[in-house]
Amino acid sequence: MNSEKYQELIDKHKPKERRAKNALIAFIVGGIMGIIGQFLIDAYSNLFSISNSDAAVFMIMTLVFIACLFTAFGFFDNWVAFAKCGLIIPITGFAHSMTSSGMEYRKEGPIYGVGSNVFKLAGSVIFYGVVSAWTFGMIRLLIMGG
Amino acid sequence: MIYLYSFLFAGFICLIGQVILDNTKLSPGHITSLFVVIGSSLDIFNIYDKIILYVGGGALVPITSFGHSLIHGALDKASDFGPIGIAMGMFDLTAPGISAAIVFTFFLTLFFKPKD
């Protein structure tokens, strides 16, 4: 086998392996986030003796706080670069995108810097979430009777 | 057992996101928006409610639950006020997450500078 053919083979296999590894890391990290979420729900509902749905709100606020704080400390960016969708798809990605764009535009002032850029990435999530929720809500309400 | 289901479900959602991210030209912004739409669409036939019943926290952590909470709050209000209730209750359940993220971001950007 000559070196050119060998190079071709490497190119064919290299990205595929990285994809499999990325997918595995995303699966494991995302799964651990799910376990943390369930653990926090159990902990809060036992600690404050509240219902599971209230504990879920506390859990989401905790995860948002942790993600914002770690982003401000600077090492959450490296975690996201490593785990990719494992941390982007959970609610931590939403919080991370807000804090990181807030930090990025910090030097442009509090109004046109932080205030108007915080929702630069998270805005599309809220925007299309509301549009789809309105559409599907109307479908359920008008066609299926609520 | 619910911890195992949580791990598998949340991991599976992230796995799908990662596969889409690696094999198409879509950016993370596209994928999170897409997953929110999927989450709210799964609530048409109450599918996501059933998933949460079995999976617990694993279904509440991914961004799909954000879309589910939007439509769930909207439909709760809509049962009292009709179509206008959809707009009234839209942010009922997601308000804590969004408010918390805004407040934390405000204070953290006051005190922390970007590293580079």
mmCIF file of C-alpha atoms in Angstrom:
data_model
loop_
_atom_site.group_PDB
_atom_site.id
_atom_site.type_symbol
_atom_site.label_atom_id
_atom_site.label_comp_id
_atom_site.label_asym_id
_atom_site.label_seq_id
_atom_site.Cartn_x
_atom_site.Cartn_y
_atom_site.Cartn_z
ATOM 1 C CA MET A 1 0.000 0.000 0.000
ATOM 2 C CA ASN A 2 1.513 3.345 -1.026
ATOM 3 C CA SER A 3 1.355 6.458 1.082
ATOM 4 C CA GLU A 4 -1.308 8.223 -1.009
ATOM 5 C CA LYS A 5 -3.752 5.391 -0.661
ATOM 6 C CA TYR A 6 -2.980 5.245 3.025
ATOM 7 C CA GLN A 7 -3.740 8.949 3.376
ATOM 8 C CA GLU A 8 -7.031 8.458 1.560
ATOM 9 C CA LEU A 9 -7.961 5.682 3.941
ATOM 10 C CA ILE A 10 -7.117 7.849 6.939
ATOM 11 C CA ASP A 11 -9.255 10.697 5.630
ATOM 12 C CA LYS A 12 -12.145 8.354 5.082
ATOM 13 C CA HIS A 13 -12.053 6.956 8.592
ATOM 14 C CA LYS A 14 -10.896 9.877 10.709
ATOM 15 C CA PRO A 15 -14.023 12.075 10.813
ATOM 16 C CA LYS A 16 -16.263 9.075 11.291
ATOM 17 C CA GLU A 17 -14.410 7.994 14.415
ATOM 18 C CA ARG A 18 -14.530 11.520 15.817
ATOM 19 C CA ARG A 19 -18.278 11.620 15.189
ATOM 20 C CA ALA A 20 -18.807 8.370 17.059
ATOM 21 C CA LYS A 21 -16.695 9.646 19.949
ATOM 22 C CA ASN A 22 -18.579 12.979 20.012
ATOM 23 C CA ALA A 23 -21.905 11.176 20.017
ATOM 24 C CA LEU A 24 -20.796 8.898 22.873
ATOM 25 C CA ILE A 25 -19.522 11.832 24.956
ATOM 26 C CA ALA A 26 -22.758 13.765 24.316
ATOM 27 C CA PHE A 27 -24.791 10.707 25.345
ATOM 28 C CA ILE A 28 -22.882 10.174 28.592
ATOM 29 C CA VAL A 29 -22.676 13.850 29.612
ATOM 30 C CA GLY A 30 -26.335 14.445 28.701
ATOM 31 C CA GLY A 31 -27.337 11.361 30.638
ATOM 32 C CA ILE A 32 -25.394 12.539 33.685
ATOM 33 C CA MET A 33 -27.207 15.886 33.439
ATOM 34 C CA GLY A 34 -30.489 13.948 33.459
ATOM 35 C CA ILE A 35 -29.416 12.030 36.584
ATOM 36 C CA ILE A 36 -28.390 15.290 38.293
ATOM 37 C CA GLY A 37 -31.797 16.747 37.400
ATOM 38 C CA GLN A 38 -33.677 13.792 38.859
ATOM 39 C CA PHE A 39 -31.431 13.774 41.954
ATOM 40 C CA LEU A 40 -32.070 17.492 42.561
ATOM 41 C CA ILE A 41 -35.832 16.980 42.172
ATOM 42 C CA ASP A 42 -35.756 14.172 44.766
ATOM 43 C CA ALA A 43 -33.504 16.180 47.076
ATOM 44 C CA TYR A 44 -35.599 19.350 46.943
ATOM 45 C CA SER A 45 -38.940 17.589 47.301
ATOM 46 C CA ASN A 46 -37.657 15.747 50.395
ATOM 47 C CA LEU A 47 -35.808 18.737 51.838
ATOM 48 C CA PHE A 48 -38.582 21.336 51.551
ATOM 49 C CA SER A 49 -41.468 18.804 51.383
ATOM 50 C CA ILE A 50 -42.856 20.281 48.156
ATOM 51 C CA SER A 51 -44.451 18.611 45.138
ATOM 52 C CA ASN A 52 -42.330 17.187 42.329
ATOM 53 C CA SER A 53 -43.410 19.869 39.845
ATOM 54 C CA ASP A 54 -42.342 22.649 42.237
ATOM 55 C CA ALA A 55 -39.078 20.832 42.889
ATOM 56 C CA ALA A 56 -38.536 20.692 39.099
ATOM 57 C CA VAL A 57 -38.669 24.512 38.984
ATOM 58 C CA PHE A 58 -36.071 24.681 41.776
ATOM 59 C CA MET A 59 -33.951 22.144 39.885
ATOM 60 C CA ILE A 60 -34.033 24.195 36.671
ATOM 61 C CA MET A 61 -33.086 27.355 38.568
ATOM 62 C CA THR A 62 -30.199 25.511 40.239
ATOM 63 C CA LEU A 63 -28.857 24.229 36.913
ATOM 64 C CA VAL A 64 -29.227 27.699 35.362
ATOM 65 C CA PHE A 65 -27.362 29.249 38.306
ATOM 66 C CA ILE A 66 -24.535 26.701 38.123
ATOM 67 C CA ALA A 67 -24.178 27.125 34.352
ATOM 68 C CA CYS A 68 -24.166 30.951 34.610
ATOM 69 C CA LEU A 69 -21.634 30.910 37.459
ATOM 70 C CA PHE A 70 -19.267 28.456 35.764
ATOM 71 C CA THR A 71 -19.504 30.439 32.515
ATOM 72 C CA ALA A 72 -18.567 33.614 34.411
ATOM 73 C CA PHE A 73 -15.590 31.802 35.996
ATOM 74 C CA GLY A 74 -14.486 30.923 32.477
ATOM 75 C CA PHE A 75 -14.190 27.141 32.481
ATOM 76 C CA PHE A 76 -17.677 26.246 31.273
ATOM 77 C CA ASP A 77 -16.674 27.199 27.709
ATOM 78 C CA ASN A 78 -14.081 24.415 27.752
ATOM 79 C CA TRP A 79 -16.640 21.942 29.079
ATOM 80 C CA VAL A 80 -19.061 22.880 26.271
ATOM 81 C CA ALA A 81 -16.292 22.555 23.702
ATOM 82 C CA PHE A 82 -15.607 19.057 25.047
ATOM 83 C CA ALA A 83 -19.143 17.743 25.567
ATOM 84 C CA LYS A 84 -20.855 19.810 22.810
ATOM 85 C CA CYS A 85 -24.519 18.762 22.640
ATOM 86 C CA GLY A 86 -24.220 16.995 26.002
ATOM 87 C CA LEU A 87 -24.255 20.446 27.604
ATOM 88 C CA ILE A 88 -25.908 22.523 24.845
ATOM 89 C CA ILE A 89 -29.181 20.567 24.698
ATOM 90 C CA PRO A 90 -29.832 20.596 28.482
ATOM 91 C CA ILE A 91 -31.043 23.865 30.024
ATOM 92 C CA THR A 92 -27.392 24.625 30.902
ATOM 93 C CA GLY A 93 -26.770 25.488 27.238
ATOM 94 C CA PHE A 94 -29.519 28.115 27.359
ATOM 95 C CA ALA A 95 -27.987 29.738 30.448
ATOM 96 C CA HIS A 96 -24.465 29.432 29.064
ATOM 97 C CA SER A 97 -25.404 31.185 25.810
ATOM 98 C CA MET A 98 -26.964 34.079 27.742
ATOM 99 C CA THR A 99 -24.087 34.628 30.161
ATOM 100 C CA SER A 100 -21.376 34.159 27.544
ATOM 101 C CA SER A 101 -22.921 36.679 25.142
ATOM 102 C CA GLY A 102 -23.465 39.044 28.072
ATOM 103 C CA MET A 103 -19.794 38.786 29.027
ATOM 104 C CA GLU A 104 -18.689 39.127 25.409
ATOM 105 C CA TYR A 105 -20.494 42.457 24.866
ATOM 106 C CA ARG A 106 -19.810 43.745 28.377
ATOM 107 C CA LYS A 107 -17.351 46.398 27.172
ATOM 108 C CA GLU A 108 -19.986 48.016 24.915
ATOM 109 C CA GLY A 109 -21.918 49.211 27.949
ATOM 110 C CA PRO A 110 -24.875 48.015 29.983
ATOM 111 C CA ILE A 111 -27.640 48.979 27.511
ATOM 112 C CA TYR A 112 -26.383 48.378 23.980
ATOM 113 C CA GLY A 113 -23.820 45.838 25.132
ATOM 114 C CA VAL A 114 -25.171 43.460 27.750
ATOM 115 C CA GLY A 115 -28.876 44.315 27.670
ATOM 116 C CA SER A 116 -29.462 44.012 23.959
ATOM 117 C CA ASN A 117 -27.106 41.090 23.303
ATOM 118 C CA VAL A 118 -27.991 38.735 26.150
ATOM 119 C CA PHE A 119 -30.726 37.130 24.037
ATOM 120 C CA LYS A 120 -28.644 37.004 20.881
ATOM 121 C CA LEU A 121 -28.514 33.185 20.909
ATOM 122 C CA ALA A 122 -31.179 32.322 23.493
ATOM 123 C CA GLY A 123 -33.654 34.639 21.753
ATOM 124 C CA SER A 124 -34.202 32.242 18.877
ATOM 125 C CA VAL A 125 -35.094 29.497 21.356
ATOM 126 C CA ILE A 126 -37.707 31.697 23.046
ATOM 127 C CA PHE A 127 -38.960 33.108 19.731
ATOM 128 C CA TYR A 128 -39.544 29.800 17.983
ATOM 129 C CA GLY A 129 -40.675 28.184 21.226
ATOM 130 C CA VAL A 130 -43.442 30.758 21.574
ATOM 131 C CA VAL A 131 -44.386 30.574 17.880
ATOM 132 C CA SER A 132 -44.606 26.774 17.939
ATOM 133 C CA ALA A 133 -46.368 26.675 21.329
ATOM 134 C CA TRP A 134 -48.937 29.190 20.054
ATOM 135 C CA THR A 135 -49.478 27.217 16.835
ATOM 136 C CA PHE A 136 -49.782 23.823 18.512
ATOM 137 C CA GLY A 137 -51.813 25.307 21.362
ATOM 138 C CA MET A 138 -54.285 26.756 18.856
ATOM 139 C CA ILE A 139 -54.460 23.415 17.064
ATOM 140 C CA ARG A 140 -55.247 21.645 20.323
ATOM 141 C CA LEU A 141 -57.702 24.259 21.482
ATOM 142 C CA LEU A 142 -59.661 24.736 18.259
ATOM 143 C CA ILE A 143 -59.486 21.303 16.641
ATOM 144 C CA MET A 144 -59.201 18.970 19.622
ATOM 145 C CA GLY A 145 -61.105 21.060 22.141
ATOM 146 C CA GLY A 146 -58.319 21.743 24.675
ATOM 147 C CA MET B 1 -35.017 2.828 38.166
ATOM 148 C CA ILE B 2 -36.103 6.372 37.370
ATOM 149 C CA TYR B 3 -32.425 7.368 37.472
ATOM 150 C CA LEU B 4 -31.611 4.858 34.744
ATOM 151 C CA TYR B 5 -34.508 6.114 32.594
ATOM 152 C CA SER B 6 -33.356 9.697 33.233
ATOM 153 C CA PHE B 7 -29.846 8.828 32.095
ATOM 154 C CA LEU B 8 -31.033 7.007 28.981
ATOM 155 C CA PHE B 9 -33.612 9.597 27.892
ATOM 156 C CA ALA B 10 -31.522 12.731 28.478
ATOM 157 C CA GLY B 11 -28.513 11.005 26.937
ATOM 158 C CA PHE B 12 -30.546 9.903 23.927
ATOM 159 C CA ILE B 13 -31.814 13.464 23.280
ATOM 160 C CA CYS B 14 -28.251 14.806 23.474
ATOM 161 C CA LEU B 15 -27.062 11.974 21.218
ATOM 162 C CA ILE B 16 -29.621 12.915 18.542
ATOM 163 C CA GLY B 17 -28.534 16.562 18.814
ATOM 164 C CA GLN B 18 -24.872 15.622 18.471
ATOM 165 C CA VAL B 19 -25.529 13.401 15.448
ATOM 166 C CA ILE B 20 -27.441 16.238 13.742
ATOM 167 C CA LEU B 21 -24.660 18.702 14.640
ATOM 168 C CA ASP B 22 -21.900 16.489 13.226
ATOM 169 C CA ASN B 23 -23.623 15.307 10.057
ATOM 170 C CA THR B 24 -25.358 18.457 8.831
ATOM 171 C CA LYS B 25 -24.446 22.111 8.495
ATOM 172 C CA LEU B 26 -26.842 23.153 11.254
ATOM 173 C CA SER B 27 -25.364 25.182 14.121
ATOM 174 C CA PRO B 28 -26.139 24.626 17.837
ATOM 175 C CA GLY B 29 -28.617 27.530 17.596
ATOM 176 C CA HIS B 30 -30.570 25.701 14.898
ATOM 177 C CA ILE B 31 -30.603 22.502 16.925
ATOM 178 C CA THR B 32 -31.801 24.060 20.194
ATOM 179 C CA SER B 33 -34.572 25.909 18.316
ATOM 180 C CA LEU B 34 -35.517 22.688 16.522
ATOM 181 C CA PHE B 35 -35.656 20.749 19.801
ATOM 182 C CA VAL B 36 -37.885 23.359 21.428
ATOM 183 C CA VAL B 37 -40.313 23.040 18.511
ATOM 184 C CA ILE B 38 -40.191 19.231 18.786
ATOM 185 C CA GLY B 39 -40.841 19.473 22.542
ATOM 186 C CA SER B 40 -43.927 21.618 22.100
ATOM 187 C CA SER B 41 -45.194 19.499 19.200
ATOM 188 C CA LEU B 42 -44.990 16.375 21.404
ATOM 189 C CA ASP B 43 -47.545 17.994 23.696
ATOM 190 C CA ILE B 44 -50.323 17.914 21.068
ATOM 191 C CA PHE B 45 -51.269 14.382 22.124
ATOM 192 C CA ASN B 46 -49.908 14.676 25.701
ATOM 193 C CA ILE B 47 -46.944 12.495 24.728
ATOM 194 C CA TYR B 48 -44.398 14.573 26.651
ATOM 195 C CA ASP B 49 -46.490 14.455 29.835
ATOM 196 C CA LYS B 50 -46.389 10.666 29.709
ATOM 197 C CA ILE B 51 -42.628 10.734 29.104
ATOM 198 C CA ILE B 52 -42.136 12.977 32.164
ATOM 199 C CA LEU B 53 -44.256 10.582 34.224
ATOM 200 C CA TYR B 54 -41.909 7.683 33.458
ATOM 201 C CA VAL B 55 -38.586 9.476 33.041
ATOM 202 C CA GLY B 56 -38.824 12.277 35.620
ATOM 203 C CA GLY B 57 -35.890 14.668 35.727
ATOM 204 C CA GLY B 58 -34.307 13.249 32.592
ATOM 205 C CA ALA B 59 -37.167 14.673 30.525
ATOM 206 C CA LEU B 60 -37.161 18.042 32.336
ATOM 207 C CA VAL B 61 -33.464 18.841 31.858
ATOM 208 C CA PRO B 62 -33.210 18.889 28.008
ATOM 209 C CA ILE B 63 -34.382 22.007 26.154
ATOM 210 C CA THR B 64 -37.360 20.035 24.763
ATOM 211 C CA SER B 65 -39.043 20.507 28.158
ATOM 212 C CA PHE B 66 -38.838 24.271 27.579
ATOM 213 C CA GLY B 67 -41.190 23.979 24.594
ATOM 214 C CA HIS B 68 -43.377 21.587 26.576
ATOM 215 C CA SER B 69 -43.618 24.058 29.503
ATOM 216 C CA LEU B 70 -44.535 26.901 27.128
ATOM 217 C CA ILE B 71 -47.484 25.073 25.587
ATOM 218 C CA HIS B 72 -48.489 23.490 28.925
ATOM 219 C CA GLY B 73 -48.837 26.856 30.677
ATOM 220 C CA ALA B 74 -50.634 28.248 27.627
ATOM 221 C CA LEU B 75 -53.200 25.438 27.580
ATOM 222 C CA ASP B 76 -53.777 25.715 31.343
ATOM 223 C CA LYS B 77 -54.820 29.352 30.948
ATOM 224 C CA ALA B 78 -56.679 28.597 27.716
ATOM 225 C CA SER B 79 -59.065 26.296 29.579
ATOM 226 C CA ASP B 80 -60.277 29.372 31.503
ATOM 227 C CA PHE B 81 -59.991 32.191 28.965
ATOM 228 C CA GLY B 82 -60.157 30.542 25.538
ATOM 229 C CA PRO B 83 -57.772 31.502 22.711
ATOM 230 C CA ILE B 84 -56.591 34.668 24.500
ATOM 231 C CA GLY B 85 -55.471 32.491 27.400
ATOM 232 C CA ILE B 86 -52.803 30.960 25.165
ATOM 233 C CA ALA B 87 -50.995 34.302 25.109
ATOM 234 C CA MET B 88 -51.689 34.938 28.810
ATOM 235 C CA GLY B 89 -50.265 31.681 30.099
ATOM 236 C CA MET B 90 -47.409 31.283 27.623
ATOM 237 C CA PHE B 91 -44.608 32.089 30.084
ATOM 238 C CA ASP B 92 -46.299 30.837 33.258
ATOM 239 C CA LEU B 93 -44.098 27.774 33.716
ATOM 240 C CA THR B 94 -40.925 28.918 31.956
ATOM 241 C CA ALA B 95 -40.746 32.277 33.762
ATOM 242 C CA PRO B 96 -38.549 30.965 36.650
ATOM 243 C CA GLY B 97 -35.852 29.683 34.294
ATOM 244 C CA ILE B 98 -35.777 32.788 32.097
ATOM 245 C CA SER B 99 -35.951 35.236 35.036
ATOM 246 C CA ALA B 100 -33.238 33.357 36.912
ATOM 247 C CA ALA B 101 -30.968 33.341 33.852
ATOM 248 C CA ILE B 102 -31.492 37.093 33.282
ATOM 249 C CA VAL B 103 -30.857 38.047 36.936
ATOM 250 C CA PHE B 104 -27.808 35.795 37.313
ATOM 251 C CA THR B 105 -26.400 37.075 34.008
ATOM 252 C CA PHE B 106 -26.896 40.688 35.112
ATOM 253 C CA PHE B 107 -25.007 40.275 38.376
ATOM 254 C CA LEU B 108 -22.310 38.053 36.929
ATOM 255 C CA THR B 109 -21.570 40.462 34.067
ATOM 256 C CA LEU B 110 -21.258 43.233 36.665
ATOM 257 C CA PHE B 111 -18.586 41.416 38.635
ATOM 258 C CA PHE B 112 -16.738 39.182 36.154
ATOM 259 C CA LYS B 113 -14.612 40.110 33.160
ATOM 260 C CA PRO B 114 -14.190 37.770 30.169
ATOM 261 C CA LYS B 115 -10.992 35.764 30.507
ATOM 262 C CA ASP B 116 -9.287 36.790 27.248
#
